[in-house]
Short mmCIF file of C-alpha atoms in Angstrom, two decimals:
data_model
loop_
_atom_site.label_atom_id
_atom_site.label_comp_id
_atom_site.label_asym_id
_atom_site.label_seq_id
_atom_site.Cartn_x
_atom_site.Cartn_y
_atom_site.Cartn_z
CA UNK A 1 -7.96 -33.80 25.61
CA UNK A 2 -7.61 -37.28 27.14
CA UNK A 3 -4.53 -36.09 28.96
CA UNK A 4 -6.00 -33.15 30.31
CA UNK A 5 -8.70 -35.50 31.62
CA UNK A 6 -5.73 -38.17 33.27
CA UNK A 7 -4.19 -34.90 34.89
CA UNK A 8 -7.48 -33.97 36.18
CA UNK A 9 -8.27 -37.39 37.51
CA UNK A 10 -4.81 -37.80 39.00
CA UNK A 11 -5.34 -34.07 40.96
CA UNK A 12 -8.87 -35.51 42.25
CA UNK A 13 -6.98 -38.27 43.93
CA UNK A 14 -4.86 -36.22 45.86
CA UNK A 15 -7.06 -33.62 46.45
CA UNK A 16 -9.64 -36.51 48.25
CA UNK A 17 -6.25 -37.92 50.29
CA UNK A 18 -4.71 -34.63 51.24
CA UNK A 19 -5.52 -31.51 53.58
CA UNK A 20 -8.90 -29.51 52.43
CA UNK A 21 -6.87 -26.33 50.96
CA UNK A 22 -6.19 -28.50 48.22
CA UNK A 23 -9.64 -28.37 47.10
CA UNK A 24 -9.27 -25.09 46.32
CA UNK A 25 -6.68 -25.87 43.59
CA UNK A 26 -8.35 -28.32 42.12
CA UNK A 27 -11.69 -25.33 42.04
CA UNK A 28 -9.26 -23.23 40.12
CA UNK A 29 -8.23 -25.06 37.96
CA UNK A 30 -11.48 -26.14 36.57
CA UNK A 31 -12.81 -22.81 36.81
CA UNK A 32 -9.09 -21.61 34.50
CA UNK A 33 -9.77 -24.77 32.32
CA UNK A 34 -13.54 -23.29 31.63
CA UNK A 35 -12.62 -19.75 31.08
CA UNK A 36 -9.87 -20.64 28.89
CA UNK A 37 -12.12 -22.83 26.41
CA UNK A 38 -14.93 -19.85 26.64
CA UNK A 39 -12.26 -17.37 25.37
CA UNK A 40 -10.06 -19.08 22.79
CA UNK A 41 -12.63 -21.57 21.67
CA UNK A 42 -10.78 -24.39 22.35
CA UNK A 43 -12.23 -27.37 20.18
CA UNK A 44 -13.47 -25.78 17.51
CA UNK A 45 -12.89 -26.48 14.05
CA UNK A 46 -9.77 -23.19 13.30
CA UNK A 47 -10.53 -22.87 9.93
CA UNK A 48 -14.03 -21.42 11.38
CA UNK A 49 -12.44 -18.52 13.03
CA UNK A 50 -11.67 -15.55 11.13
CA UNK A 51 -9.55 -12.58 12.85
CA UNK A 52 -11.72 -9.28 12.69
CA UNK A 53 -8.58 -6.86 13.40
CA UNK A 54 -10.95 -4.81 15.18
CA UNK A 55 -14.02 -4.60 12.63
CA UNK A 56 -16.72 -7.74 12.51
CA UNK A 57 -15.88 -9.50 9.50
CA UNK A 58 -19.60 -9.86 7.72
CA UNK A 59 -21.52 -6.56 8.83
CA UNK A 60 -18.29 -4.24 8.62
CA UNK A 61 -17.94 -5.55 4.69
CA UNK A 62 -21.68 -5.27 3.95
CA UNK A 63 -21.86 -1.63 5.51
CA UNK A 64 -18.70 -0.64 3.90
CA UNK A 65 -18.47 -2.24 0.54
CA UNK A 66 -20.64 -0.43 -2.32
CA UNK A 67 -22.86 -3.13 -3.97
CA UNK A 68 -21.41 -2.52 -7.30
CA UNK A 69 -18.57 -4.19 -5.48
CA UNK A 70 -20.05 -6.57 -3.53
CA UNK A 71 -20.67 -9.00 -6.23
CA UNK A 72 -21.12 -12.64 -5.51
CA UNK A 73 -18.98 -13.72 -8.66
CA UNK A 74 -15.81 -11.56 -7.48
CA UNK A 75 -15.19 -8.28 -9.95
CA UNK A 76 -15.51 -8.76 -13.57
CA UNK A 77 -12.68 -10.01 -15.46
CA UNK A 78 -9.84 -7.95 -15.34
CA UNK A 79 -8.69 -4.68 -17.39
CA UNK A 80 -4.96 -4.26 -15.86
CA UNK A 81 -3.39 -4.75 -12.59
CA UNK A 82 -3.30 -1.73 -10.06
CA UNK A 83 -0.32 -2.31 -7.97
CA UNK A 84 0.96 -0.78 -4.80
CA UNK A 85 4.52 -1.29 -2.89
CA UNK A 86 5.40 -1.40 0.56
CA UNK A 87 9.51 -2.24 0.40
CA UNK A 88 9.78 -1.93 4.24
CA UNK A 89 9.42 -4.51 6.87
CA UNK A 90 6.33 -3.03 8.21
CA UNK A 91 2.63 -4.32 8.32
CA UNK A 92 0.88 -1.85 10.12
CA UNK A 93 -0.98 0.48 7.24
CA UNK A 94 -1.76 4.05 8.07
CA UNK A 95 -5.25 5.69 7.47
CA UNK A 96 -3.60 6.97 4.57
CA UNK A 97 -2.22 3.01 2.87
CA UNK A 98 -5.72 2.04 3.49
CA UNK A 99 -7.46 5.34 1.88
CA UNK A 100 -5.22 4.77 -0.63
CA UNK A 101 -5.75 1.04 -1.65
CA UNK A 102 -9.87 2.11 -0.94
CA UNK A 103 -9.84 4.15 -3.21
CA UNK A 104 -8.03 2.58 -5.86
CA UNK A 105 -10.57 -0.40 -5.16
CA UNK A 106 -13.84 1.46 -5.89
CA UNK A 107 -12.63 3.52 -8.94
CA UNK A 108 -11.05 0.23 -10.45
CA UNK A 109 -13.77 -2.44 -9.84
CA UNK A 110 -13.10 -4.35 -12.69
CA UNK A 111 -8.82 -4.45 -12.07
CA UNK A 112 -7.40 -6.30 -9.51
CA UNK A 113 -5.85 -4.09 -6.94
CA UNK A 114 -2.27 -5.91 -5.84
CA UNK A 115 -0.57 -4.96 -2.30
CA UNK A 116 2.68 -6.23 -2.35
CA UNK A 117 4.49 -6.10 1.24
CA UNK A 118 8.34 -6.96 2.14
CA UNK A 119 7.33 -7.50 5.27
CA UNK A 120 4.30 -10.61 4.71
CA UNK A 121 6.22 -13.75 5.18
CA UNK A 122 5.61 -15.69 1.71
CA UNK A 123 4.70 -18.90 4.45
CA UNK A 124 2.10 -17.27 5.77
CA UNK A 125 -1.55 -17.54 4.19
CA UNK A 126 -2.67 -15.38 6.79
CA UNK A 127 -2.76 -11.43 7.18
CA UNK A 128 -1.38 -10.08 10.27
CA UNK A 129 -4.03 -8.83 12.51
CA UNK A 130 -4.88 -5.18 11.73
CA UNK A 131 -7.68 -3.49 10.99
CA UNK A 132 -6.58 -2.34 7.65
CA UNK A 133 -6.03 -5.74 6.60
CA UNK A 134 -9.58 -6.52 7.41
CA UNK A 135 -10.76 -3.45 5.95
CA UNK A 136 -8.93 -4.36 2.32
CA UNK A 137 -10.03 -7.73 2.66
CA UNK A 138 -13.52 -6.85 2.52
CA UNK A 139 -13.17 -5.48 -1.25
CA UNK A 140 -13.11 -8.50 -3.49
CA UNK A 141 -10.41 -6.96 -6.24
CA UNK A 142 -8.00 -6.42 -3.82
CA UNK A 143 -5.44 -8.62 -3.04
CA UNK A 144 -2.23 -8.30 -0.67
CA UNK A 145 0.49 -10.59 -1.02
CA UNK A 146 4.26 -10.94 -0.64
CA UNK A 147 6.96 -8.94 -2.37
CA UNK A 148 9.52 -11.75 -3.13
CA UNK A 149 12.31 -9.16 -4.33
CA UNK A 150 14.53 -11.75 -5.76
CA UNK A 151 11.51 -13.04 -7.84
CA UNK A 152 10.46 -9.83 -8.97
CA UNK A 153 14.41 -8.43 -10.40
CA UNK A 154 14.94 -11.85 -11.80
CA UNK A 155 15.55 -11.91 -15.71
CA UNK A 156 16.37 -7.82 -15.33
CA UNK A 157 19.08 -5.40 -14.87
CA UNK A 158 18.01 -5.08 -11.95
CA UNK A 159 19.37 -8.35 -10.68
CA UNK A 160 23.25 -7.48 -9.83
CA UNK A 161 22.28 -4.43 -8.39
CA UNK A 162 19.82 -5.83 -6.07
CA UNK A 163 22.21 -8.67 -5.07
CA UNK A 164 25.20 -6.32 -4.15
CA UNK A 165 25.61 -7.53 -0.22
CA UNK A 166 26.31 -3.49 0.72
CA UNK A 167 23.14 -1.95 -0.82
CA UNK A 168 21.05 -2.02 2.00
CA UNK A 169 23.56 0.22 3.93
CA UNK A 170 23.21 2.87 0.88
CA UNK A 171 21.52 6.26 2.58
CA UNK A 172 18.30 6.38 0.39
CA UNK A 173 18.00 2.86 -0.13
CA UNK A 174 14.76 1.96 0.54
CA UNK A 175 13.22 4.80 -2.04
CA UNK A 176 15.53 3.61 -4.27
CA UNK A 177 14.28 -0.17 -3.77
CA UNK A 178 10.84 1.63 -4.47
CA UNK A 179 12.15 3.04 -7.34
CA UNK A 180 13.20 0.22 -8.95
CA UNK A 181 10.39 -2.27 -8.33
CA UNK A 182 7.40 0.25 -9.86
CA UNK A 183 9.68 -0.07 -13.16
CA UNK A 184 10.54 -3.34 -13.09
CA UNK A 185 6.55 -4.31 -12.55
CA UNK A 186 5.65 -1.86 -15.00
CA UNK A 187 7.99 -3.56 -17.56
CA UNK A 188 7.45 -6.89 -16.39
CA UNK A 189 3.47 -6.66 -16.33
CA UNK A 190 2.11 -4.06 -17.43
CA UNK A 191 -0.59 -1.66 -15.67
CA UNK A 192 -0.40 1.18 -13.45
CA UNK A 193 1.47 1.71 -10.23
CA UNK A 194 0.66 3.78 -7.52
CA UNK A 195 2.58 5.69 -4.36
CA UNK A 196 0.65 4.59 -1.74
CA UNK A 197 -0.06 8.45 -0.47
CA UNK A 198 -2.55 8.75 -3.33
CA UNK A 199 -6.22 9.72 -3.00
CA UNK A 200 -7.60 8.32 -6.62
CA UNK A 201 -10.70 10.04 -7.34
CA UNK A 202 -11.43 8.50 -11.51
CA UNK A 203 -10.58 4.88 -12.94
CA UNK A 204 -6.95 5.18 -14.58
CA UNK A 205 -6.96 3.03 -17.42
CA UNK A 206 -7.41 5.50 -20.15
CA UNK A 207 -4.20 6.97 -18.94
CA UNK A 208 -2.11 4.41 -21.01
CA UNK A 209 1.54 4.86 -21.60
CA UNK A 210 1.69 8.11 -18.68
CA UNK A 211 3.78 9.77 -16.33
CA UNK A 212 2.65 12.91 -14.23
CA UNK A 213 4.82 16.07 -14.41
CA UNK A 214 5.15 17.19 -10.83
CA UNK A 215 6.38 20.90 -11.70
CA UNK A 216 8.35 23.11 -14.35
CA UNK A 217 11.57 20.90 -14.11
CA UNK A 218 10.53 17.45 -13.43
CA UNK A 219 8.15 14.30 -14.08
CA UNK A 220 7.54 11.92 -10.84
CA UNK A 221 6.70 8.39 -10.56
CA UNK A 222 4.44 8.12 -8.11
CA UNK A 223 2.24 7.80 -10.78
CA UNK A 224 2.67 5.34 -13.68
CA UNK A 225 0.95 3.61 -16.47
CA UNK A 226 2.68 1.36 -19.20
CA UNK A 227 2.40 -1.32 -21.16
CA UNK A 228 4.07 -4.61 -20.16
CA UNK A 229 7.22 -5.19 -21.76
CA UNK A 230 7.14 -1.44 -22.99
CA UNK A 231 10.57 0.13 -24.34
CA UNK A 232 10.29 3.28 -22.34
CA UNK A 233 10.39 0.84 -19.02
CA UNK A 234 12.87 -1.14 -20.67
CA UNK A 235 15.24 2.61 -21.27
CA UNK A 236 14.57 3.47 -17.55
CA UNK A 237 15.70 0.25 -16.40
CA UNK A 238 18.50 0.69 -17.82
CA UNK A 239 19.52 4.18 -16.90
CA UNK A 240 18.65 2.79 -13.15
CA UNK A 241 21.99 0.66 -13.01
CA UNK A 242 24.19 2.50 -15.84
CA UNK A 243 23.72 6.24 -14.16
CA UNK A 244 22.93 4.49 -10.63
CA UNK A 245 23.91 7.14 -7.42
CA UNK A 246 22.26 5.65 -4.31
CA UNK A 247 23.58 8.79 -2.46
CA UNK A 248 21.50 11.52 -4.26
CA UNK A 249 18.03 11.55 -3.09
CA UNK A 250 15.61 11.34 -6.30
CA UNK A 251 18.31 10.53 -8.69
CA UNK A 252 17.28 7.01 -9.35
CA UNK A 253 13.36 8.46 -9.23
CA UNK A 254 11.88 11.76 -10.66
CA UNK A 255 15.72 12.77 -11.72
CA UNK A 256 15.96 9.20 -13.91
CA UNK A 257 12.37 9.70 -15.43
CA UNK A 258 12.67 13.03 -16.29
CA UNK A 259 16.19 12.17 -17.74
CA UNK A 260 14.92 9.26 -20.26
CA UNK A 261 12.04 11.61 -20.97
CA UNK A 262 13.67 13.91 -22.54
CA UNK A 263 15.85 11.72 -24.43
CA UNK A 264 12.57 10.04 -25.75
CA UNK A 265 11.87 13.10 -26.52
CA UNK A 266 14.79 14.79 -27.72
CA UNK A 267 13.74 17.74 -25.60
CA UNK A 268 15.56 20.33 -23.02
CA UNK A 269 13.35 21.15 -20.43
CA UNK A 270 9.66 19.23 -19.75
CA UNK A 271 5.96 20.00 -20.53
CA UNK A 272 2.46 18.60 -20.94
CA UNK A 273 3.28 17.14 -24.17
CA UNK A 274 2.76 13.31 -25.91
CA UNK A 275 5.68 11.88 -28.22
CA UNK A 276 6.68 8.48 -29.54
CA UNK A 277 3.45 7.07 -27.52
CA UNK A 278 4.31 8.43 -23.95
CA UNK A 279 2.05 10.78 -22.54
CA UNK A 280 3.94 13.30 -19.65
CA UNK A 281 0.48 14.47 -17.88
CA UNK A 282 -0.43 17.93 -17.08
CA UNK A 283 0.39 18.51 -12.99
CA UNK A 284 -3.10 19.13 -12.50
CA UNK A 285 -4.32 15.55 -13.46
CA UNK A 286 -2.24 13.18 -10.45
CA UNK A 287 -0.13 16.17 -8.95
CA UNK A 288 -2.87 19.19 -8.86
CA UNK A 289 -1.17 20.12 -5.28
CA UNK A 290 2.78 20.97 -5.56
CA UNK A 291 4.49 19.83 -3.08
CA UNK A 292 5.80 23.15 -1.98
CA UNK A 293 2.10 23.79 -1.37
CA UNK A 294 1.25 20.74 0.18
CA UNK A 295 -0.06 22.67 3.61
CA UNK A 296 -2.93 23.26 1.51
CA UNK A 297 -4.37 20.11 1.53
CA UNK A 298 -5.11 20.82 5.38
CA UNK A 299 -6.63 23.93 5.17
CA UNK A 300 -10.61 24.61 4.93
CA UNK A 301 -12.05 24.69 1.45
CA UNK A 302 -15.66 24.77 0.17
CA UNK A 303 -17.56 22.24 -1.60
CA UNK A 304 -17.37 24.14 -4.88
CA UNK A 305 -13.51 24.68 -4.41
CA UNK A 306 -13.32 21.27 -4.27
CA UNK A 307 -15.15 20.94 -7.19
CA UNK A 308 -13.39 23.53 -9.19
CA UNK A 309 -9.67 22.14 -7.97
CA UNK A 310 -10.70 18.81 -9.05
CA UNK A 311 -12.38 19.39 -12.10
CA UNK A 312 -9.59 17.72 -14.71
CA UNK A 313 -7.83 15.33 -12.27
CA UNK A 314 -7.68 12.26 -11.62
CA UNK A 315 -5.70 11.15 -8.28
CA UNK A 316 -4.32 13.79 -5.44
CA UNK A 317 -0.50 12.96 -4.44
CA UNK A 318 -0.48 13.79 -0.24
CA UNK A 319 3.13 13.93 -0.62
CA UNK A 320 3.42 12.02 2.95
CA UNK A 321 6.98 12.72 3.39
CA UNK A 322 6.21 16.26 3.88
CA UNK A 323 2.55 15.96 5.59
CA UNK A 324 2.59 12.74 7.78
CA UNK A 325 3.11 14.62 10.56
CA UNK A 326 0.70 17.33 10.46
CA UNK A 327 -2.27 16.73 12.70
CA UNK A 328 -5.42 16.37 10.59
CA UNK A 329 -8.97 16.98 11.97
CA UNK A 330 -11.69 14.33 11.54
CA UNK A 331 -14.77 15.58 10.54
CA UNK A 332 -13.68 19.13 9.31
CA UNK A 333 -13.46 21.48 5.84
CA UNK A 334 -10.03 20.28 5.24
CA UNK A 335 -9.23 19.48 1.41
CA UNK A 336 -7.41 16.10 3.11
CA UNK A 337 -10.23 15.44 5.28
CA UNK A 338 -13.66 15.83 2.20
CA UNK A 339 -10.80 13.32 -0.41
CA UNK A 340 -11.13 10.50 2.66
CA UNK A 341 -14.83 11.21 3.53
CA UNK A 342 -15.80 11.08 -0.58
CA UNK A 343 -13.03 8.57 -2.00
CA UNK A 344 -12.37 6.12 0.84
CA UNK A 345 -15.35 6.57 3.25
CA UNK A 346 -14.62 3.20 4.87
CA UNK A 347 -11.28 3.67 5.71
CA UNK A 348 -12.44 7.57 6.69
CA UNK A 349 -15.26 5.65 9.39
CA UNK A 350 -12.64 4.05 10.95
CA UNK A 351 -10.89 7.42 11.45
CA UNK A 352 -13.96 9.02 13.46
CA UNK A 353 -14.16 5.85 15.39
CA UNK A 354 -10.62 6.20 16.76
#
């Protein structure tokens, strides 16, 4: 500041011993100097300004945030992680991230709910601007932080193949990065990870030790919920790098689950069934839409067809690599559009505002 106010002392000087016009330059640039202090707040203390993202920071989170949630002390002491993966570089959730992370929040308010993004630099305390971001923020259980990959494959298998300087050029390698960090942090930690292109309707945690089965022939792992340190995680690790084929899509996913499944199991083909203390869920509990049928979940259903589809399950898979790019209507009768309005209503307000 005292150099702004030589500069501006200097310009007075030659503004009083030079031609008129030059008055008006000195006019502007107190008038810029003003408007630029009015705007950025120049002066003020910066750890006083918080970045809304688009939604003001203390009414948005009172309107938005269910008192049960909104607890002065922070949520109750926890009862397993919930964790969610973004292995990409990007930091600019769709509706559906945020619905999904909402939701998980408010079934699971006694669980931390961990985002863990490639793309956050690990320097940075602060979220990028977004309106997600702000949204999240305002649930205290949630928490999004950086996805340090090294860290997280250190002291696994999963180490070498990580480190290989040619994997990233692999054709599927980013679901197979995805792949292998839900079973390393299952293994590692313990709790239950989630796709983010879930809708989760009931808390999770009685669902100990599961996997969903997505159809006749296969489980899926969008869904999963282990132990830490448990030896099922332990035998899928494993399979990841011996049987590893980063050029079938799936193999190192629902093909390498439903693989160590059945050896587990010493079975031939998969069903709702529980053995050596791993439960392989009925598809209507996290998978109660196929994905062959997944046009459904835009499509007009009643309030008691809700009901009745939802009656036993527990969390709707969206199956975003088929639907992202199917136009969804905001209000409307579509299943997609009552699982937002009922299971993530904040993120679903933000919808109807845009």
């Amino acid at each position: 500041m005292l150099r702004t106010s030589s500069c501006i002392l200097k310009l007075t000087r030659v503004v009083l011993s030079h031609k008129p016009c030059a008055l008006f330059t000195l006019i502007f640039v107190f008038v810029a100097l003003a408007y630029h202090k009015l705007y950025w707040g120049i002066g003020e203390d910066p750890k006083s300004s918080v970045p809304t993202s688009g939604l003001s920071a203390e009414m948005s989170c009172a309107h938005y945030v269910p008192s049960a949630l909104n607890m002065a002390g922070g949520p109750s002491p926890s009862t397993g992680n919930v964790f969610f993966v973004e292995t990409s570089e990007q930091t600019a959730p769709s509706y559906l991230f945020s619905c999904s992370v909402e939701s998980a929040a408010r079934t699971h308010p006694a669980s931390r709910v961990v985002v863990l993004m490639k793309g956050l630099a690990k320097e940075n305390v602060r979220l990028p601007k977004h309106w997600a971001f702000s949204l999240l923020s305002c649930f205290p259980n949630v928490e999004i932080l950086p996805l340090d990959l090294k860290e997280l494959f250190s002291g696994t298998p999963l180490k070498r193949w990580y480190l290989w300087p040619l994997r990233q050029w692999e054709p599927h390698f980013l679901p197979n990065l995805s792949d292998a960090c839900r079973i390393v942090l299952m293994w590692k930690f313990g709790g239950i990870y989630l796709d983010t292109d879930f809708i989760v309707l009931k808390n999770l945690q009685n669902l100990t030790n599961a996997l969903g089965i997505q159809d006749d022939h296969e489980l899926n792992g969008a869904f999963l919920s282990f132990e830490a340190k448990h030896k099922f995680m332990e035998l899928c690790m494993q399979d990841f790098v011996q049987n590893y084929n980063g050029w079938v899509w799936g193999h190192q996913g629902p093909e390498l689950l439903t693989r160590v499944f059945k050896k587990w199991c010493s079975i031939r083909t998969i069903k709702s069934m529980s053995c050596k203390g791993v439960s392989a869920l009925a598809q209507e509990v996290v998978y109660p839409i196929p994905w062959q049928d997944w046009e459904q979940l835009f499509e007009a259903v009643s309030a008691l067809e809700l009901q009745k589809l939802l009656k036993n399950t527990y969390a709707v898979h969206i199956w975003n690599k088929l639907s992202h790019g199917t136009k969804l209507e905001i209000p409307s009768q579509a299943l997609l559009a009552q699982l937002y309005s009922q299971f993530c209503p904040a993120t679903y307000a933000k919808m109807k505002q845009d």
